[in-house]
Amino acid sequence: MSAIVGMYHFNNNPVNVKEGMAVMRALQGIPADDTKVFYKENIFLGCRAQWITPESVGEQLPLYDKESRIAITADAIIDNRKELFEKLSINRANQIGMTDSELILKGYQKWGENVPKHLIGDFAFIIWDERKGRLFGARDFSGSRTLYFYKNEQCFAFCTMMTPLFSLPFIERELNRDWLADFLALPNILDSVDASSTVYKNIFQIPPSHSILVADGKVTFSRYYHTASIEKLKLKSNEEYVEAFRDVFQKAVSEQLRTYRNVGTRLSGGLDSGTVAGFAARTLQQNYKQLHTFSYVPVSDFVDWTPKNKLADERPFIKSTVEYIGNIHDHYLDLEGRSPLTEMDDLIEMMEMPYKFFENSYWLKGIYEKAQEEDIGVLLNGGRGNFSISWGPAEDYYATLLKRMRWLKLYNELKLYSENRGVGKGKILSVIGKKVFPFIRKYRSTHAKYHFPMLINSDFARETDVFNRVKEQGIDIDHAALNMYDARKNHFEKVYSWNLNSTSRSKLSLHYSMTDRDPTNDLRVIQFCLSVPESQYVQGGFSRSLVRRATEGYLPDKVRLNQYFKGIQGADGIHRMKPQWNMLIEEIQALCKDPVLSELLNIEVIKNALAVFQSGPKDESIYDANCKVLMRSLIVSRFLKRLI
């Protein structure tokens, strides 16, 4: 992968090469196997390349084709290379060693602005078309790689990271108050509902699934991919769906293993990461390579406070997976001495923005560091699995059966589900009833309705009109989440939902010189999973039925058929913060008195959260709303101090 840079001057004004080199120097903290620049008259392109795939070793980036007078700089790994070779009629002799950036360039020469529609993989690229006098680029459908830009009347500048752009003398580092308002007002993990905005007022980003055209001094976005048009798949039997799943998932995994370095994966005790590991380890064994797995575990002196069906320590399930699959070198990381506090400043610097994932921040960072020690080139994960391969919420499906009055099927399913879960049918019916008749739940709970504490200052909220902007995107802050079917639909249609995970994966992997790949996020896998009838996902009393059936022989039944235990990584987060707890409280008390922060944050809510912890830290409060209020406030405070 790569960190890419560029400047384009309108009206054929020559670029200032020194300014371009200043942006390149600002990226020196990013490891690189090679650094090159290209400039000509009004264009400057740069790249700090990380060689991950065999084809990328020695790759010329930026690349300029003299015949077509087209140049490209790219941060890309393209997976559907064989398909592109056929579409582009590239003979076998030329296929060997052809880089992914060359493929993109050849695709542009054939399909023009439609080239992103033909690409599968993780990518962000910019192409300079000298003859047409314009820039064209794109970001992959889920935004797995970042690409930021600035524009004024004379110049367009872009970079994989935001901060290096401030090396240019004409770009001011100014807070985007609308973005921060979104961040503070949204109770969930989202940062903003505007997928093109950033925390900085003058810096924008290409949204996922979008291309960008810079021509005649104007910037135009175009969305090139939607999931809404996917047709339902109709196969003859359950077995055919299982085989079809295995085929498409195996292809995704195999193509994402393309590296001359070692391969690793994040492994928990669950289905998604286990499925990725199961398919990857088999494939690697055929190539005489071993899969490294990296798993978070609590520190040794942690006293487990979690309910009996929750797993703070997933080692029994992880080790069962490792032993069953084989061909795995497993690593268990307790990361003693680390906490959400110890890693906060580093993560703010790497992310270049405030973040919300403090509960798992320290072990995610720790896994990248350990993976770097093991010379991992590709680090796999199963992050999109809940919405793709392991989709199948049983209660929501049963609610649809009740609505459709399919009594017999509902009765049989409930009987089996009750037996498999060890939960009475009455309790399950109560949950289903609330989903079918939400107005009853709303009526009964009027006086006990739960609200996430509002972290944004009310005057700041009115100034930015944040609640209306959020409402326009279909997000209701005051009420419970949509049913899982609507939530899934929104997840794939609203591109702002992709930015968060994609941004953290892109930036962390870039800092540790590897690529973070997710086979459950492969476009072909998602298209397949969205095409599968809902009846395939809940069957025989099992939620997530399709992946459970498809991993028979890949995963142990202890993991494959588990519907009772659920892992919760980071349960020891507050326990880890105890040595710094007094410092944490003092810093938050100080921020409550800060006049700048008081105009942005809801100080009374923060003080109320502090009062909850007056008697000291409570391990079981790590996922509590009051803990989120304190930690998010602290992260925002530290970021703003850097900005000011």
XYZ file of C-alpha atoms in Angstrom:
644
model
C 0.000 0.000 0.000
C 1.076 3.624 -0.194
C 0.748 7.156 1.075
C 0.032 9.337 -1.931
C 0.294 13.087 -2.493
C -0.542 15.514 -5.265
C -0.998 19.126 -6.331
C -2.752 20.354 -9.451
C -2.806 24.010 -10.488
C -5.649 25.284 -12.613
C -5.142 27.534 -15.644
C -1.790 25.842 -16.330
C -0.005 27.759 -13.580
C 3.226 25.893 -12.706
C 3.294 24.011 -9.399
C 5.739 24.954 -6.693
C 7.823 21.791 -6.403
C 9.179 22.866 -3.013
C 5.637 22.929 -1.646
C 4.993 19.433 -2.974
C 8.212 18.183 -1.409
C 7.179 19.749 1.904
C 4.060 17.579 1.914
C 6.198 14.555 1.117
C 8.533 15.348 4.022
C 5.546 15.594 6.353
C 4.847 11.932 5.534
C 8.294 10.729 6.609
C 6.804 9.153 9.737
C 5.068 6.628 7.484
C 7.376 3.646 6.723
C 8.195 3.251 3.032
C 10.098 0.852 0.800
C 10.426 3.493 -1.892
C 9.715 7.200 -2.345
C 9.231 8.887 -5.698
C 7.726 12.057 -7.156
C 6.637 13.171 -10.608
C 6.067 16.762 -11.671
C 5.429 18.500 -14.939
C 4.240 22.065 -15.430
C 1.015 22.311 -13.383
C 1.020 18.825 -11.807
C 2.929 17.274 -8.893
C 2.394 13.648 -7.794
C 4.154 11.751 -5.039
C 4.130 8.335 -3.392
C 5.656 6.682 -0.328
C 5.190 3.065 -1.338
C 4.933 0.045 0.937
C 5.639 -3.139 -0.998
C 3.090 -5.733 0.106
C 2.344 -7.901 -2.934
C 4.975 -9.614 -5.124
C 4.018 -7.353 -8.030
C 4.496 -4.180 -5.980
C 8.215 -4.798 -5.325
C 10.071 -2.162 -7.325
C 6.822 -0.632 -8.586
C 7.162 2.747 -10.290
C 4.769 5.149 -8.542
C 3.847 7.740 -9.617
C 3.625 6.196 -13.086
C 3.507 8.281 -16.272
C 2.562 6.776 -19.628
C 4.170 8.951 -22.291
C 2.079 7.585 -25.161
C -1.304 8.332 -23.600
C 0.054 11.237 -21.509
C -1.663 9.887 -18.416
C -0.118 9.640 -14.937
C -1.299 7.812 -11.825
C -0.429 7.678 -8.164
C -2.243 4.984 -6.223
C -2.748 3.404 -2.823
C -4.227 0.153 -4.044
C -4.392 -3.612 -3.943
C -6.654 -4.970 -6.673
C -8.052 -8.460 -6.096
C -9.858 -9.323 -9.349
C -6.681 -9.282 -11.424
C -7.532 -12.377 -13.498
C -10.902 -10.935 -14.440
C -9.283 -7.644 -15.450
C -6.629 -9.404 -17.516
C -9.427 -10.976 -19.555
C -11.502 -7.807 -19.872
C -8.468 -5.795 -20.936
C -7.159 -8.523 -23.274
C -3.744 -8.596 -21.611
C -1.697 -11.560 -22.820
C -0.103 -13.973 -20.340
C 3.421 -12.769 -20.911
C 2.462 -9.230 -19.883
C 0.362 -10.386 -16.918
C 3.418 -11.590 -14.992
C 4.613 -8.824 -12.744
C 2.018 -6.297 -13.909
C 1.332 -3.948 -11.004
C -2.095 -3.030 -9.714
C -1.563 0.637 -10.595
C -0.825 -0.373 -14.204
C -4.088 -2.331 -14.247
C -6.009 0.708 -13.010
C -4.352 2.879 -15.643
C -5.166 0.443 -18.444
C -8.722 0.217 -17.133
C -9.017 4.006 -17.284
C -7.722 4.006 -20.853
C -10.509 1.590 -21.818
C -13.452 2.572 -19.570
C -12.646 6.156 -18.613
C -14.584 7.343 -15.572
C -16.347 3.973 -15.305
C -13.135 2.208 -14.298
C -14.003 2.014 -10.543
C -17.041 -0.121 -11.409
C -14.700 -2.831 -12.670
C -12.310 -2.862 -9.695
C -12.515 -5.102 -6.635
C -10.118 -4.507 -3.788
C -8.937 -1.763 -1.461
C -7.958 1.369 -3.336
C -7.677 5.125 -3.526
C -6.063 6.629 -6.619
C -5.725 9.815 -8.623
C -5.125 9.899 -12.387
C -3.877 12.972 -14.232
C -5.157 13.061 -17.796
C -2.875 15.581 -19.481
C -4.721 15.704 -22.810
C -8.082 16.376 -21.159
C -6.578 18.690 -18.547
C -8.227 17.088 -15.552
C -7.800 14.813 -12.557
C -9.900 11.735 -11.973
C -9.808 9.415 -8.977
C -11.825 7.085 -6.790
C -12.084 5.424 -3.417
C -13.185 1.793 -3.145
C -16.811 0.963 -2.356
C -16.317 0.706 1.426
C -13.610 3.366 1.731
C -10.933 0.933 2.888
C -8.247 3.485 1.979
C -8.429 7.185 2.828
C -7.961 10.123 0.454
C -8.263 13.755 1.593
C -8.139 16.957 -0.429
C -8.173 20.746 -0.359
C -9.314 23.100 -3.091
C -9.213 26.820 -3.691
C -9.539 28.917 -6.849
C -5.986 28.182 -7.979
C -5.129 24.737 -6.683
C -6.304 21.233 -5.811
C -4.140 19.283 -3.330
C -4.640 15.759 -2.015
C -3.033 13.293 0.371
C -3.673 9.948 2.069
C -3.343 11.749 5.424
C -4.775 15.107 6.479
C -1.962 16.627 8.538
C 0.676 16.791 5.755
C -1.607 19.091 3.770
C -1.016 21.780 6.398
C 2.573 21.930 5.178
C 1.187 23.996 2.317
C 1.281 27.682 3.305
C -2.185 28.457 1.962
C -4.085 25.820 4.037
C -5.160 26.861 7.526
C -5.687 24.371 10.338
C -9.243 25.277 11.329
C -11.808 23.194 13.219
C -14.904 22.026 11.341
C -17.561 22.822 13.917
C -20.293 20.905 12.075
C -18.190 17.730 12.101
C -17.456 18.084 15.811
C -21.144 18.706 16.512
C -22.001 15.437 14.745
C -19.313 13.614 16.700
C -20.638 14.870 20.027
C -24.349 14.516 19.261
C -24.290 11.002 17.811
C -24.471 8.524 20.712
C -23.295 5.583 18.613
C -19.859 4.928 17.142
C -20.390 7.156 14.061
C -18.350 10.339 13.802
C -20.286 12.365 11.196
C -23.258 12.011 8.862
C -21.442 13.885 6.095
C -19.172 11.331 4.449
C -17.196 14.010 2.597
C -16.419 16.153 5.635
C -13.538 15.919 8.104
C -12.686 17.425 11.468
C -10.932 20.258 9.584
C -12.971 22.974 7.885
C -10.911 23.182 4.701
C -10.079 19.490 4.306
C -12.527 17.127 2.629
C -12.450 13.450 1.699
C -13.699 11.343 -1.169
C -16.643 9.374 0.235
C -16.691 5.567 -0.065
C -18.175 4.271 -3.343
C -17.444 7.608 -5.014
C -15.210 8.893 -7.768
C -13.926 12.447 -8.037
C -13.444 14.621 -11.110
C -11.408 17.824 -10.963
C -11.926 19.826 -14.145
C -12.311 23.496 -15.064
C -11.601 24.489 -11.481
C -14.515 22.433 -10.142
C -14.696 19.296 -7.989
C -17.465 16.800 -8.720
C -18.337 13.609 -6.844
C -20.134 10.692 -8.478
C -21.367 7.600 -6.661
C -20.462 4.613 -8.798
C -21.835 1.760 -6.707
C -25.123 0.991 -4.910
C -26.208 -2.234 -3.210
C -29.933 -1.541 -3.591
C -30.213 -3.158 -7.047
C -28.971 -6.640 -6.065
C -31.414 -9.374 -7.093
C -32.301 -12.328 -4.864
C -30.516 -15.585 -5.575
C -32.690 -18.647 -6.177
C -30.968 -22.012 -5.785
C -32.530 -25.449 -5.494
C -31.381 -26.565 -2.038
C -29.706 -25.593 1.206
C -26.622 -27.488 0.092
C -26.328 -25.369 -3.055
C -26.374 -22.182 -0.966
C -23.628 -23.601 1.239
C -21.467 -24.528 -1.749
C -22.065 -21.147 -3.372
C -21.030 -19.419 -0.139
C -17.864 -21.480 0.134
C -16.925 -20.723 -3.467
C -17.301 -16.953 -3.218
C -15.714 -16.716 0.232
C -12.772 -18.933 -0.664
C -12.084 -16.780 -3.704
C -12.139 -13.615 -1.587
C -9.818 -15.088 1.043
C -7.386 -16.539 -1.498
C -7.036 -13.276 -3.384
C -6.502 -11.282 -0.203
C -3.568 -13.494 0.855
C -1.390 -12.072 -1.926
C 1.865 -11.098 -0.214
C 5.506 -12.195 -0.217
C 5.587 -11.531 3.536
C 3.797 -13.366 6.369
C 0.023 -13.469 6.784
C -1.825 -12.881 10.029
C -5.374 -12.488 11.271
C -7.102 -11.094 14.308
C -8.788 -14.053 16.009
C -11.491 -14.035 18.666
C -13.613 -16.949 19.792
C -16.450 -16.086 17.421
C -17.737 -17.073 13.997
C -16.509 -14.237 11.794
C -12.818 -14.239 12.637
C -12.860 -18.033 12.974
C -14.292 -18.406 9.475
C -11.608 -16.135 8.040
C -8.908 -18.115 9.867
C -10.349 -21.466 8.776
C -10.367 -20.630 5.077
C -7.043 -18.748 5.185
C -5.058 -21.426 7.035
C -6.110 -24.129 4.547
C -5.113 -22.012 1.586
C -1.771 -21.004 3.080
C -0.912 -24.627 3.857
C -1.104 -25.400 0.148
C 1.574 -22.722 -0.342
C 3.705 -23.982 2.572
C 2.981 -20.916 4.683
C 1.615 -20.709 8.212
C -1.112 -18.369 9.437
C -0.310 -16.167 12.428
C -3.256 -15.392 14.696
C -3.335 -12.479 17.145
C -5.794 -12.581 20.031
C -6.469 -10.162 22.857
C -6.706 -11.612 26.391
C -7.244 -9.818 29.738
C -4.366 -9.132 32.098
C -3.618 -11.888 34.617
C -4.897 -10.073 37.736
C -8.284 -9.180 36.202
C -11.289 -10.524 38.131
C -14.012 -11.351 35.621
C -17.182 -9.408 36.434
C -19.095 -10.320 33.272
C -22.327 -12.420 33.178
C -21.894 -16.166 32.736
C -22.861 -16.058 29.059
C -20.259 -13.369 28.286
C -16.574 -14.146 27.755
C -14.000 -11.602 28.808
C -11.349 -14.254 28.171
C -12.090 -16.142 24.951
C -9.050 -18.410 25.057
C -11.033 -21.671 25.479
C -12.881 -20.942 22.216
C -9.855 -19.465 20.442
C -7.654 -22.453 21.283
C -10.410 -24.812 20.189
C -10.418 -23.035 16.808
C -6.618 -23.052 16.534
C -6.310 -26.756 17.357
C -9.118 -27.745 15.005
C -7.897 -25.728 12.025
C -4.163 -26.423 12.331
C -1.347 -24.683 10.436
C -1.576 -21.752 12.865
C 1.016 -19.940 14.956
C -1.127 -18.385 17.676
C -0.228 -15.280 19.697
C -2.108 -14.212 22.856
C -1.582 -10.599 23.880
C -2.456 -9.389 27.374
C -0.615 -6.098 26.749
C 0.066 -5.576 30.431
C 0.637 -1.943 31.346
C -1.496 -0.667 28.490
C -4.936 0.881 28.726
C -7.256 3.225 26.820
C -5.359 6.067 28.523
C -1.781 5.012 27.785
C -2.412 4.800 24.035
C -4.703 7.820 23.687
C -2.178 10.415 22.511
C -0.591 8.066 19.975
C -3.981 7.165 18.541
C -5.107 10.780 18.276
C -1.917 11.464 16.308
C -2.358 8.425 14.059
C -6.089 8.983 13.512
C -5.601 12.777 13.078
C -9.017 13.251 14.693
C -11.016 12.348 17.794
C -12.191 8.741 17.972
C -14.784 6.765 19.949
C -13.419 3.218 20.019
C -11.468 3.679 23.274
C -12.666 0.333 24.703
C -10.625 -1.683 22.205
C -8.085 0.980 21.192
C -5.117 -0.333 23.158
C -5.390 -3.950 22.048
C -6.001 -3.048 18.405
C -2.829 -0.961 18.467
C -1.009 -3.745 20.324
C -1.984 -6.309 17.688
C -0.599 -4.105 14.904
C 2.664 -3.742 16.801
C 2.999 -7.494 17.354
C 2.078 -8.161 13.718
C 4.824 -5.773 12.621
C 7.331 -7.741 14.737
C 6.277 -10.921 12.902
C 6.758 -9.267 9.476
C 3.071 -9.500 8.627
C 2.279 -8.082 5.200
C -1.450 -8.905 5.200
C -3.425 -8.749 8.452
C -6.886 -10.240 7.977
C -10.005 -9.526 10.012
C -13.721 -10.327 9.918
C -15.015 -6.896 10.826
C -17.897 -6.714 8.317
C -19.111 -10.215 9.133
C -22.110 -9.218 11.239
C -23.679 -7.611 8.184
C -22.440 -10.120 5.590
C -21.347 -13.716 6.214
C -22.797 -14.159 9.718
C -25.965 -12.216 9.136
C -29.087 -13.796 10.578
C -30.796 -12.245 13.631
C -33.232 -14.943 14.770
C -35.691 -12.771 16.725
C -36.091 -10.306 13.856
C -36.667 -13.156 11.400
C -39.233 -14.736 13.697
C -40.967 -11.369 13.921
C -41.371 -11.399 10.129
C -42.867 -14.904 10.328
C -45.355 -13.647 12.908
C -46.286 -10.657 10.734
C -46.820 -12.983 7.762
C -48.892 -15.337 9.941
C -46.687 -18.339 9.174
C -47.687 -19.970 12.440
C -46.476 -23.529 11.849
C -43.013 -22.524 10.714
C -42.742 -20.055 13.581
C -43.788 -22.708 16.103
C -41.230 -25.228 14.829
C -38.451 -22.664 14.719
C -39.213 -21.355 18.208
C -39.160 -24.870 19.618
C -35.722 -25.586 18.164
C -34.351 -22.137 18.979
C -35.497 -22.460 22.573
C -33.751 -25.822 22.868
C -30.548 -24.597 21.248
C -30.364 -21.431 23.328
C -31.594 -22.910 26.577
C -34.148 -20.092 26.842
C -37.886 -20.478 27.429
C -40.223 -19.909 24.486
C -42.180 -17.346 26.499
C -39.148 -15.109 26.877
C -38.375 -15.335 23.168
C -42.001 -14.563 22.273
C -41.875 -11.490 24.484
C -38.888 -10.179 22.498
C -40.586 -10.968 19.194
C -43.801 -9.272 20.268
C -41.974 -6.038 21.018
C -40.462 -6.125 17.548
C -43.813 -6.752 15.867
C -45.694 -4.195 17.974
C -43.125 -1.474 18.758
C -45.873 1.034 19.636
C -46.742 -1.087 22.684
C -43.138 -1.024 23.838
C -42.991 2.714 23.285
C -46.247 3.272 25.200
C -45.244 1.116 28.139
C -41.778 2.578 28.486
C -42.668 6.281 28.161
C -41.540 7.084 31.684
C -38.526 4.770 31.687
C -37.151 5.541 28.233
C -33.358 5.363 28.120
C -31.439 8.259 26.647
C -27.711 8.342 26.052
C -26.405 11.420 27.892
C -26.143 14.283 25.414
C -22.473 15.274 25.270
C -22.929 18.332 23.064
C -23.527 21.785 24.528
C -27.108 22.837 23.705
C -26.068 26.251 22.336
C -23.436 24.619 20.129
C -26.082 22.158 18.907
C -28.431 25.002 17.933
C -25.629 26.940 16.252
C -24.727 23.982 14.030
C -28.317 22.741 13.585
C -26.932 19.272 14.254
C -30.163 17.541 15.233
C -31.937 18.502 12.023
C -28.951 17.445 9.931
C -28.806 14.093 11.678
C -32.567 13.613 11.362
C -32.378 14.260 7.615
C -30.131 11.188 7.380
C -32.790 9.014 9.037
C -31.062 8.801 12.417
C -33.318 9.145 15.467
C -31.100 9.997 18.415
C -33.927 9.785 20.945
C -35.175 6.285 20.229
C -33.974 2.731 20.022
C -32.230 1.434 16.925
C -34.106 0.219 13.870
C -34.869 -3.462 13.505
C -31.910 -5.408 12.197
C -33.240 -5.587 8.640
C -33.551 -1.810 8.373
C -30.220 -1.390 10.153
C -28.539 -3.627 7.578
C -30.158 -1.763 4.712
C -28.968 1.589 6.081
C -25.523 0.183 6.720
C -24.985 -0.587 3.046
C -26.836 2.389 1.563
C -25.560 5.212 3.784
C -21.895 5.696 2.946
C -21.139 7.631 6.136
C -21.429 4.350 8.057
C -18.333 3.009 6.273
C -15.908 5.800 7.112
C -15.226 4.956 10.756
C -13.818 1.406 10.600
C -12.229 2.042 7.228
C -10.384 5.132 8.460
C -8.920 3.430 11.525
C -7.857 0.331 9.542
C -6.273 2.407 6.787
C -4.277 4.691 9.068
C -3.151 2.085 11.589
C -2.036 -0.367 8.928
C -0.169 2.399 7.080
C 1.710 3.344 10.248
C 2.734 -0.282 10.816
C 3.585 -1.032 7.164
C 1.026 -3.714 6.355
C -2.394 -3.942 4.764
C -5.479 -4.750 6.819
C -7.807 -6.874 4.677
C -11.331 -8.101 5.429
C -12.694 -10.985 3.312
C -16.133 -10.478 4.897
C -16.023 -7.021 3.282
C -15.112 -8.267 -0.202
C -17.585 -6.761 -2.670
C -18.423 -10.138 -4.210
C -19.052 -11.622 -0.760
C -21.345 -8.743 0.173
C -23.228 -8.981 -3.123
C -23.698 -12.706 -2.564
C -24.830 -12.309 1.037
C -27.322 -9.577 0.139
C -28.743 -11.808 -2.586
C -29.360 -14.802 -0.301
C -32.988 -15.306 0.859
C -33.528 -14.506 4.534
C -34.701 -18.066 5.186
C -31.121 -19.247 4.617
C -29.872 -17.158 7.519
C -32.199 -18.532 10.207
C -32.880 -22.252 10.095
C -33.381 -25.168 12.438
C -33.374 -22.968 15.524
C -30.051 -21.342 14.652
C -29.310 -17.705 13.996
C -26.526 -17.086 11.434
C -27.413 -20.444 9.965
C -25.696 -20.109 6.581
C -22.191 -19.524 7.929
C -22.678 -22.215 10.603
C -23.518 -24.764 7.924
C -20.803 -23.514 5.554
C -18.059 -23.857 8.185
C -18.766 -27.502 8.975
C -15.336 -29.097 8.681
C -13.671 -25.679 8.977
C -14.503 -24.838 12.608
C -15.080 -26.947 15.740
C -18.725 -27.373 16.751
C -17.890 -25.676 20.043
C -17.470 -22.455 18.075
C -19.580 -23.165 15.000
C -22.794 -24.003 16.861
C -22.360 -21.717 19.874
C -25.405 -19.520 20.489
C -24.949 -18.999 24.201
C -21.519 -17.513 24.885
C -20.439 -14.164 23.473
C -17.006 -12.603 23.688
C -16.621 -9.021 24.897
C -13.087 -7.816 24.270
C -11.819 -5.046 26.526
C -13.820 -5.934 29.640
C -10.726 -5.171 31.715
C -10.442 -1.615 30.367
C -11.207 0.215 33.623
C -9.134 -2.294 35.577
C -6.195 -1.350 33.349
C -6.787 2.381 33.918
C -6.699 2.192 37.722
C -3.024 3.257 38.026
C -3.891 6.437 36.059
C -7.393 6.906 37.484
C -6.649 9.943 39.666
C -4.922 11.618 36.724
C -7.977 10.857 34.554
C -10.366 12.428 37.066
C -8.175 15.502 37.554
C -7.880 16.054 33.802
C -11.630 15.809 33.300
C -12.273 18.142 36.227
C -9.896 20.627 34.601
C -11.594 20.407 31.205
C -14.925 21.205 32.906
C -13.438 24.603 33.796
C -11.998 25.286 30.341
C -13.966 28.160 28.711
C -13.386 26.889 25.138
C -14.489 23.323 25.924
C -17.445 24.609 27.944
C -18.867 26.146 24.775
C -18.705 22.787 22.987
C -19.339 20.133 25.630
C -22.265 19.592 27.971
C -20.417 20.214 31.215
C -23.329 19.207 33.447
C -23.483 15.780 31.799
C -19.750 15.359 32.312
C -20.043 16.369 35.978
C -22.888 13.888 36.454
C -20.721 11.160 34.938
C -17.891 12.111 37.287
C -20.250 11.805 40.253
C -21.020 8.201 39.312
C -17.332 7.391 39.814
C -16.965 9.469 42.969
C -16.241 6.370 45.046
C -13.624 5.176 42.564
C -13.303 3.122 39.357
C -15.738 0.256 38.798
C -14.600 -2.500 36.463
C -18.124 -3.303 35.297
C -18.680 0.278 34.069
C -16.339 0.050 31.076
C -19.279 -0.163 28.631
C -21.485 2.193 30.661
C -22.686 5.462 29.125
C -21.054 7.500 31.871
C -17.678 5.950 31.113
C -18.171 6.758 27.414
C -18.987 10.370 28.345
C -15.761 10.750 30.330
C -13.498 9.063 27.799
C -14.973 10.765 24.733
C -14.737 14.140 26.477
C -11.100 13.507 27.294
C -10.272 12.437 23.735
C -11.956 15.549 22.293
C -10.175 17.744 24.840
C -6.734 16.353 24.014
C -7.367 16.658 20.278
C -8.488 20.279 20.567
C -5.430 21.161 22.646
C -3.282 19.946 19.755
C -5.353 21.990 17.327
C -5.243 25.181 19.347
